[in-house]
CSV table of C-alpha atoms in Angstrom, one decimal:
chain,number,residue,atom,x,y,z
I,8,MET,CA,-0.1,0.1,0.0
I,9,THR,CA,1.3,3.5,-0.9
I,10,SER,CA,1.5,6.3,1.6
I,11,ASP,CA,-1.4,7.9,-0.8
I,12,GLU,CA,-3.5,4.6,-0.7
I,13,TRP,CA,-2.8,4.9,3.5
I,14,LYS,CA,-4.2,8.2,3.7
I,15,ASP,CA,-7.1,7.6,1.4
I,16,ALA,CA,-8.2,4.5,3.7
I,17,HIS,CA,-7.6,6.6,7.2
I,18,TRP,CA,-8.0,10.1,6.3
I,19,LEU,CA,-11.3,11.5,4.5
I,20,SER,CA,-9.6,15.2,4.1
I,21,HIS,CA,-7.2,13.5,2.1
I,22,LYS,CA,-9.2,11.0,0.2
I,23,TRP,CA,-12.1,13.9,-0.7
I,24,GLN,CA,-10.3,16.9,-0.4
I,25,HIS,CA,-9.9,17.0,-4.5
I,26,ARG,CA,-13.4,15.9,-5.2
I,27,THR,CA,-17.4,17.2,-4.5
I,28,ILE,CA,-19.6,14.7,-2.7
I,29,ASP,CA,-20.9,13.2,-6.1
I,30,GLY,CA,-17.4,12.3,-7.1
I,31,ARG,CA,-16.6,15.2,-9.3
I,32,LEU,CA,-12.9,16.0,-9.5
I,33,PHE,CA,-12.4,19.5,-9.3
I,34,PHE,CA,-8.9,20.1,-8.6
I,35,GLY,CA,-5.6,17.9,-8.8
I,36,PRO,CA,-2.7,16.6,-6.3
I,37,SER,CA,0.6,18.2,-7.0
I,38,ASP,CA,1.9,16.6,-9.4
I,39,SER,CA,-0.9,17.4,-11.8
I,40,MET,CA,-1.5,21.1,-10.5
I,41,SER,CA,-0.1,22.8,-13.9
I,42,LYS,CA,-3.2,21.0,-15.3
I,43,TRP,CA,-5.3,23.2,-13.2
I,44,ALA,CA,-3.2,26.4,-13.0
I,45,ASN,CA,-3.5,26.9,-16.5
I,46,ARG,CA,-7.0,27.3,-16.4
I,47,SER,CA,-9.1,30.6,-16.1
I,48,ASP,CA,-11.1,29.5,-13.2
I,49,TYR,CA,-7.9,28.3,-11.3
I,50,PRO,CA,-8.2,30.7,-8.5
I,51,ILE,CA,-11.8,29.4,-7.6
I,52,ARG,CA,-11.0,26.2,-8.0
I,53,TYR,CA,-8.0,26.6,-5.4
I,54,PHE,CA,-10.3,28.6,-3.0
I,55,LEU,CA,-12.7,25.5,-3.2
I,56,TRP,CA,-10.2,22.9,-2.6
I,57,LYS,CA,-8.9,24.5,0.6
I,58,THR,CA,-12.6,24.9,1.9
I,59,ASN,CA,-13.5,21.0,1.1
I,60,ARG,CA,-10.0,20.0,2.4
I,61,ASP,CA,-10.8,22.0,5.8
I,62,VAL,CA,-14.4,20.4,6.1
I,63,TRP,CA,-13.4,16.8,5.3
I,64,ALA,CA,-10.4,17.5,7.9
I,65,ASP,CA,-13.6,18.9,10.5
I,66,PHE,CA,-15.7,15.5,10.0
I,67,ASP,CA,-11.9,13.4,10.4
I,68,GLN,CA,-11.7,15.1,14.0
I,69,TRP,CA,-15.3,14.2,14.8
I,70,ARG,CA,-14.9,10.8,13.6
I,71,CYS,CA,-17.7,10.6,11.4
I,72,GLY,CA,-18.0,7.9,8.8
I,73,GLN,CA,-17.9,8.5,5.0
I,74,ALA,CA,-21.2,6.3,4.3
I,75,GLN,CA,-22.9,8.3,7.0
I,76,ILE,CA,-21.5,11.5,5.8
I,77,LEU,CA,-22.8,11.3,2.4
I,78,SER,CA,-26.2,10.1,3.6
I,79,ALA,CA,-26.7,13.2,5.8
I,80,ALA,CA,-25.5,15.5,2.9
I,81,LYS,CA,-28.1,13.6,0.3
I,82,ALA,CA,-30.9,13.9,2.9
I,83,LEU,CA,-29.9,17.9,3.6
I,84,GLN,CA,-29.6,18.4,-0.2
I,85,GLU,CA,-33.2,16.6,-0.9
I,86,ALA,CA,-34.4,19.2,1.8
I,87,LEU,CA,-33.0,21.9,0.0
I,88,ALA,CA,-34.0,20.9,-3.3
I,89,THR,CA,-37.6,20.8,-2.1
I,90,LEU,CA,-37.6,24.3,-0.6
I,91,SER,CA,-35.7,25.8,-3.8
I,92,LEU,CA,-38.6,24.6,-5.7
I,93,GLU,CA,-41.1,26.4,-3.1
I,94,ILE,CA,-39.0,29.4,-3.5
I,95,SER,CA,-38.9,29.4,-7.3
I,96,GLY,CA,-42.8,28.7,-7.2
I,97,GLU,CA,-43.4,31.9,-5.1
I,98,SER,CA,-41.2,34.4,-7.2
I,99,ASP,CA,-43.1,36.8,-9.1
I,100,PHE,CA,-41.2,36.1,-12.5
I,101,ASP,CA,-41.8,39.0,-15.2
I,102,PRO,CA,-43.5,37.1,-18.2
I,103,GLU,CA,-41.8,39.4,-20.5
I,104,ALA,CA,-38.7,39.0,-19.2
I,105,SER,CA,-35.8,36.9,-20.9
I,106,ILE,CA,-35.5,33.1,-20.1
I,107,GLU,CA,-31.6,34.0,-19.2
I,108,TRP,CA,-33.2,36.7,-16.7
I,109,SER,CA,-35.7,34.1,-15.3
I,110,PHE,CA,-33.0,31.5,-14.7
I,111,ARG,CA,-30.7,34.0,-13.4
I,112,GLN,CA,-33.1,35.0,-10.9
I,113,SER,CA,-34.2,31.2,-10.0
I,114,ALA,CA,-30.5,30.4,-9.4
I,115,VAL,CA,-30.0,33.5,-7.1
I,116,ALA,CA,-33.5,32.5,-5.2
I,117,GLU,CA,-31.5,29.0,-4.5
I,118,LEU,CA,-28.7,30.7,-2.9
I,119,ASP,CA,-31.1,31.9,-0.3
I,120,ALA,CA,-32.6,28.5,0.3
I,121,ASP,CA,-30.0,27.3,2.8
I,122,GLU,CA,-31.2,30.2,5.0
I,123,GLU,CA,-34.7,29.9,4.6
I,124,LEU,CA,-33.9,26.0,5.6
I,125,LEU,CA,-32.9,27.2,9.0
I,126,ASP,CA,-35.9,29.0,9.6
I,127,CYS,CA,-38.0,25.8,8.9
I,128,LEU,CA,-35.8,23.5,10.8
I,129,ASP,CA,-37.8,24.0,14.1
I,130,GLU,CA,-41.4,23.0,12.2
I,131,GLY,CA,-40.6,19.5,11.0
I,132,ASP,CA,-38.3,16.5,11.5
I,133,THR,CA,-35.8,17.1,9.1
I,134,ILE,CA,-32.6,18.0,11.6
I,135,ASP,CA,-33.7,15.0,13.4
I,136,LEU,CA,-33.6,13.1,10.1
I,137,ILE,CA,-30.1,14.5,9.2
I,138,GLY,CA,-28.4,13.8,12.6
I,139,ALA,CA,-29.8,10.2,12.2
I,140,GLU,CA,-28.2,9.8,8.7
I,141,LEU,CA,-25.0,11.2,10.3
I,142,GLY,CA,-25.2,8.9,13.5
I,143,THR,CA,-24.8,11.6,15.7
I,144,PRO,CA,-26.9,14.8,17.0
I,145,LEU,CA,-26.4,17.4,14.6
I,146,THR,CA,-24.5,20.5,16.1
I,147,TRP,CA,-24.3,23.8,14.3
I,148,GLN,CA,-20.7,22.9,13.2
I,149,ALA,CA,-21.7,19.5,11.4
I,150,LEU,CA,-24.8,21.4,9.7
I,151,GLY,CA,-22.1,24.2,8.4
I,152,SER,CA,-20.0,21.7,7.3
I,153,LEU,CA,-22.7,19.9,5.4
I,154,LEU,CA,-23.8,22.9,3.8
I,155,ALA,CA,-20.3,23.8,2.7
I,156,LEU,CA,-20.2,20.2,0.9
I,157,LEU,CA,-23.4,20.9,-0.9
I,158,HIS,CA,-22.3,24.1,-2.1
I,159,ILE,CA,-18.8,23.2,-3.1
I,160,SER,CA,-20.6,20.7,-5.3
I,161,ASP,CA,-23.1,23.3,-6.8
I,162,CYS,CA,-20.0,25.6,-7.5
I,163,VAL,CA,-18.4,22.8,-9.2
I,164,LYS,CA,-21.5,22.5,-11.6
I,165,HIS,CA,-21.6,26.1,-12.3
I,166,LEU,CA,-18.1,26.2,-13.0
I,167,GLU,CA,-18.3,23.5,-15.9
I,168,ALA,CA,-21.2,25.2,-17.1
I,169,GLY,CA,-18.8,28.1,-17.5
I,170,ASP,CA,-21.1,30.4,-15.1
I,171,MET,CA,-18.2,31.8,-12.8
I,172,GLY,CA,-20.4,34.7,-11.2
I,173,MET,CA,-22.6,31.8,-9.7
I,174,ALA,CA,-19.8,29.4,-9.2
I,175,GLY,CA,-18.0,32.3,-7.1
I,176,ALA,CA,-21.4,33.0,-5.1
I,177,PHE,CA,-21.8,29.2,-4.4
I,178,ALA,CA,-18.0,29.4,-3.3
I,179,ILE,CA,-18.6,32.2,-0.9
I,180,LYS,CA,-21.4,30.5,0.7
I,181,ALA,CA,-19.5,27.5,1.2
I,182,GLN,CA,-16.9,28.9,3.2
I,183,MET,CA,-19.6,31.0,4.8
I,184,TRP,CA,-21.2,28.0,6.3
I,185,GLN,CA,-17.9,26.4,7.2
I,186,SER,CA,-16.7,29.7,9.3
I,187,ASN,CA,-20.4,29.8,10.6
I,188,GLY,CA,-20.2,26.5,11.6
I,189,ARG,CA,-16.9,26.8,13.5
I,190,TYR,CA,-18.0,30.4,14.9
I,191,GLN,CA,-21.3,28.8,16.4
I,192,ALA,CA,-19.4,26.1,18.1
I,193,GLY,CA,-16.6,28.2,19.3
I,194,ARG,CA,-19.4,30.4,20.7
I,195,ILE,CA,-21.0,27.6,22.2
I,196,SER,CA,-18.1,26.4,24.1
I,197,SER,CA,-17.0,30.2,25.0
I,198,GLU,CA,-20.7,30.4,26.6
I,199,GLN,CA,-20.2,27.0,28.5
I,200,MET,CA,-16.6,28.2,29.4
I,201,HIS,CA,-18.2,31.5,30.8
I,202,LYS,CA,-20.8,29.7,32.8
I,203,LYS,CA,-18.4,27.4,34.3
I,204,ARG,CA,-16.3,30.5,35.4
I,205,LEU,CA,-19.3,32.2,36.6
I,206,ALA,CA,-20.5,29.0,38.5
I,207,GLU,CA,-16.9,28.4,39.8
I,208,SER,CA,-16.7,32.0,40.7
I,209,GLY,CA,-19.9,32.1,42.6
I,210,ALA,CA,-18.7,28.6,44.6
I,211,ASP,CA,-15.7,30.6,45.6
I,212,ALA,CA,-17.7,33.5,46.5
I,213,ALA,CA,-19.9,31.2,48.5
I,214,HIS,CA,-17.1,29.4,50.2
I,215,GLN,CA,-15.3,32.7,51.2
I,216,GLU,CA,-18.8,34.2,52.9
I,217,ASN,CA,-18.9,31.0,54.6
I,218,ARG,CA,-15.5,31.1,55.9
I,219,ARG,CA,-16.2,34.7,57.0
I,220,LEU,CA,-19.1,33.7,59.2
I,221,ARG,CA,-17.4,31.1,60.7
I,222,ALA,CA,-15.0,33.2,62.0
I,223,VAL,CA,-17.4,35.7,63.2
I,224,ALA,CA,-19.2,32.5,64.9
I,225,ILE,CA,-16.3,31.3,66.6
I,226,GLU,CA,-15.0,34.8,67.8
I,227,ALA,CA,-18.5,35.3,69.4
I,228,PHE,CA,-18.2,32.1,71.0
I,229,LEU,CA,-14.5,32.6,72.5
I,230,SER,CA,-15.9,35.9,73.9
I,231,GLY,CA,-18.9,34.7,75.7
I,232,SER,CA,-19.2,32.3,79.0
I,233,TRP,CA,-21.6,29.3,77.7
I,234,PRO,CA,-23.3,26.7,79.8
I,235,SER,CA,-23.0,24.5,76.7
I,236,LYS,CA,-21.7,24.3,73.5
I,237,MET,CA,-25.4,23.8,72.1
I,238,GLN,CA,-26.6,26.9,74.1
I,239,ALA,CA,-23.8,28.8,72.2
I,240,ALA,CA,-25.0,27.6,68.8
I,241,ARG,CA,-28.5,28.4,69.6
I,242,VAL,CA,-27.6,31.8,70.2
I,243,ILE,CA,-24.7,32.9,67.8
I,244,SER,CA,-26.9,30.9,64.8
I,245,LYS,CA,-29.0,33.9,64.6
I,246,GLN,CA,-26.0,36.4,64.6
I,247,VAL,CA,-24.6,34.6,61.3
I,248,ASN,CA,-27.9,33.5,60.3
I,249,ARG,CA,-27.0,29.8,59.9
I,250,THR,CA,-28.6,26.9,61.6
I,251,GLU,CA,-27.9,25.8,64.8
I,252,LEU,CA,-26.1,22.3,63.8
I,253,VAL,CA,-24.0,24.3,61.6
I,254,VAL,CA,-22.8,26.8,64.1
I,255,LEU,CA,-22.5,23.6,66.6
I,256,ARG,CA,-20.3,22.0,64.5
I,257,TRP,CA,-17.9,24.8,63.6
I,258,ILE,CA,-17.7,25.1,67.2
I,259,ARG,CA,-17.0,21.6,67.4
I,260,GLU,CA,-14.3,21.8,64.8
I,261,HIS,CA,-12.7,24.8,66.4
I,262,THR,CA,-12.5,23.2,70.0
I,263,ARG,CA,-11.2,19.7,69.2
I,264,ILE,CA,-7.8,21.1,68.3
I,265,ASP,CA,-5.7,23.9,70.2
I,266,PRO,CA,-4.6,25.9,67.5
I,267,GLU,CA,-1.4,26.8,69.8
I,268,GLU,CA,-0.5,23.7,71.2
I,269,GLY,CA,-2.2,21.2,68.9
I,270,VAL,CA,-3.3,19.6,71.4
I,271,THR,CA,-7.0,17.3,70.9
I,272,LEU,CA,-9.3,19.1,73.8
I,273,PRO,CA,-11.8,16.9,75.4
I,274,ALA,CA,-15.0,16.3,73.6
I,275,GLU,CA,-17.9,17.5,75.0
């Protein structure tokens, strides 16, 4: 097995970096770069390759299987296709406009289908279906990566049709969804970390207040004369707004060890 064959078997980001999800080769390995560099659409293809490689690298990191990714992408593609038809049907086309103009308006509407889809996800079981195909609950980052793969495929189709304008638009949307997914994942992670820090700081503040009240309780105990520790706890508990049993435990812990001599005192 060659090095490239091993990488293809173990890394989706290596196997799929030059191909769309429907198997179209749109760029090439280093030994055939001159073939692509001589093309007028080379900049878009190069840009697309980097986005595609990074998207598959994310799937590698999440340990998603090839079959599951392709099935989830197909389910998402079908949902987008259905929505695109609905958008096209609702558009107000000018009957006197040229066929080219109508086609262009329809194509631009397709660019908005993914964003429209997000507004509809909560209304049906689409997101659960896609997650089931992927084999894991669908996160924002995974959804963004799947949308990026679909737009990369759309971009290549427009490139092959010679439509550089629409190809560029889909290339931009592909990277937009990849970036948006990563942003959402980072934002959620940041919020979780922020909540964790708040919880930790809140717990530390609570401990500090508890230590302060304990010191107040012990000072009150040492400054008074008490018939019993229980009686002391009963009185002091009202001063520090803690239960009698808590204050009694503080007093017992304090009197069990002589802080100066380190001698265990007789238990009550």
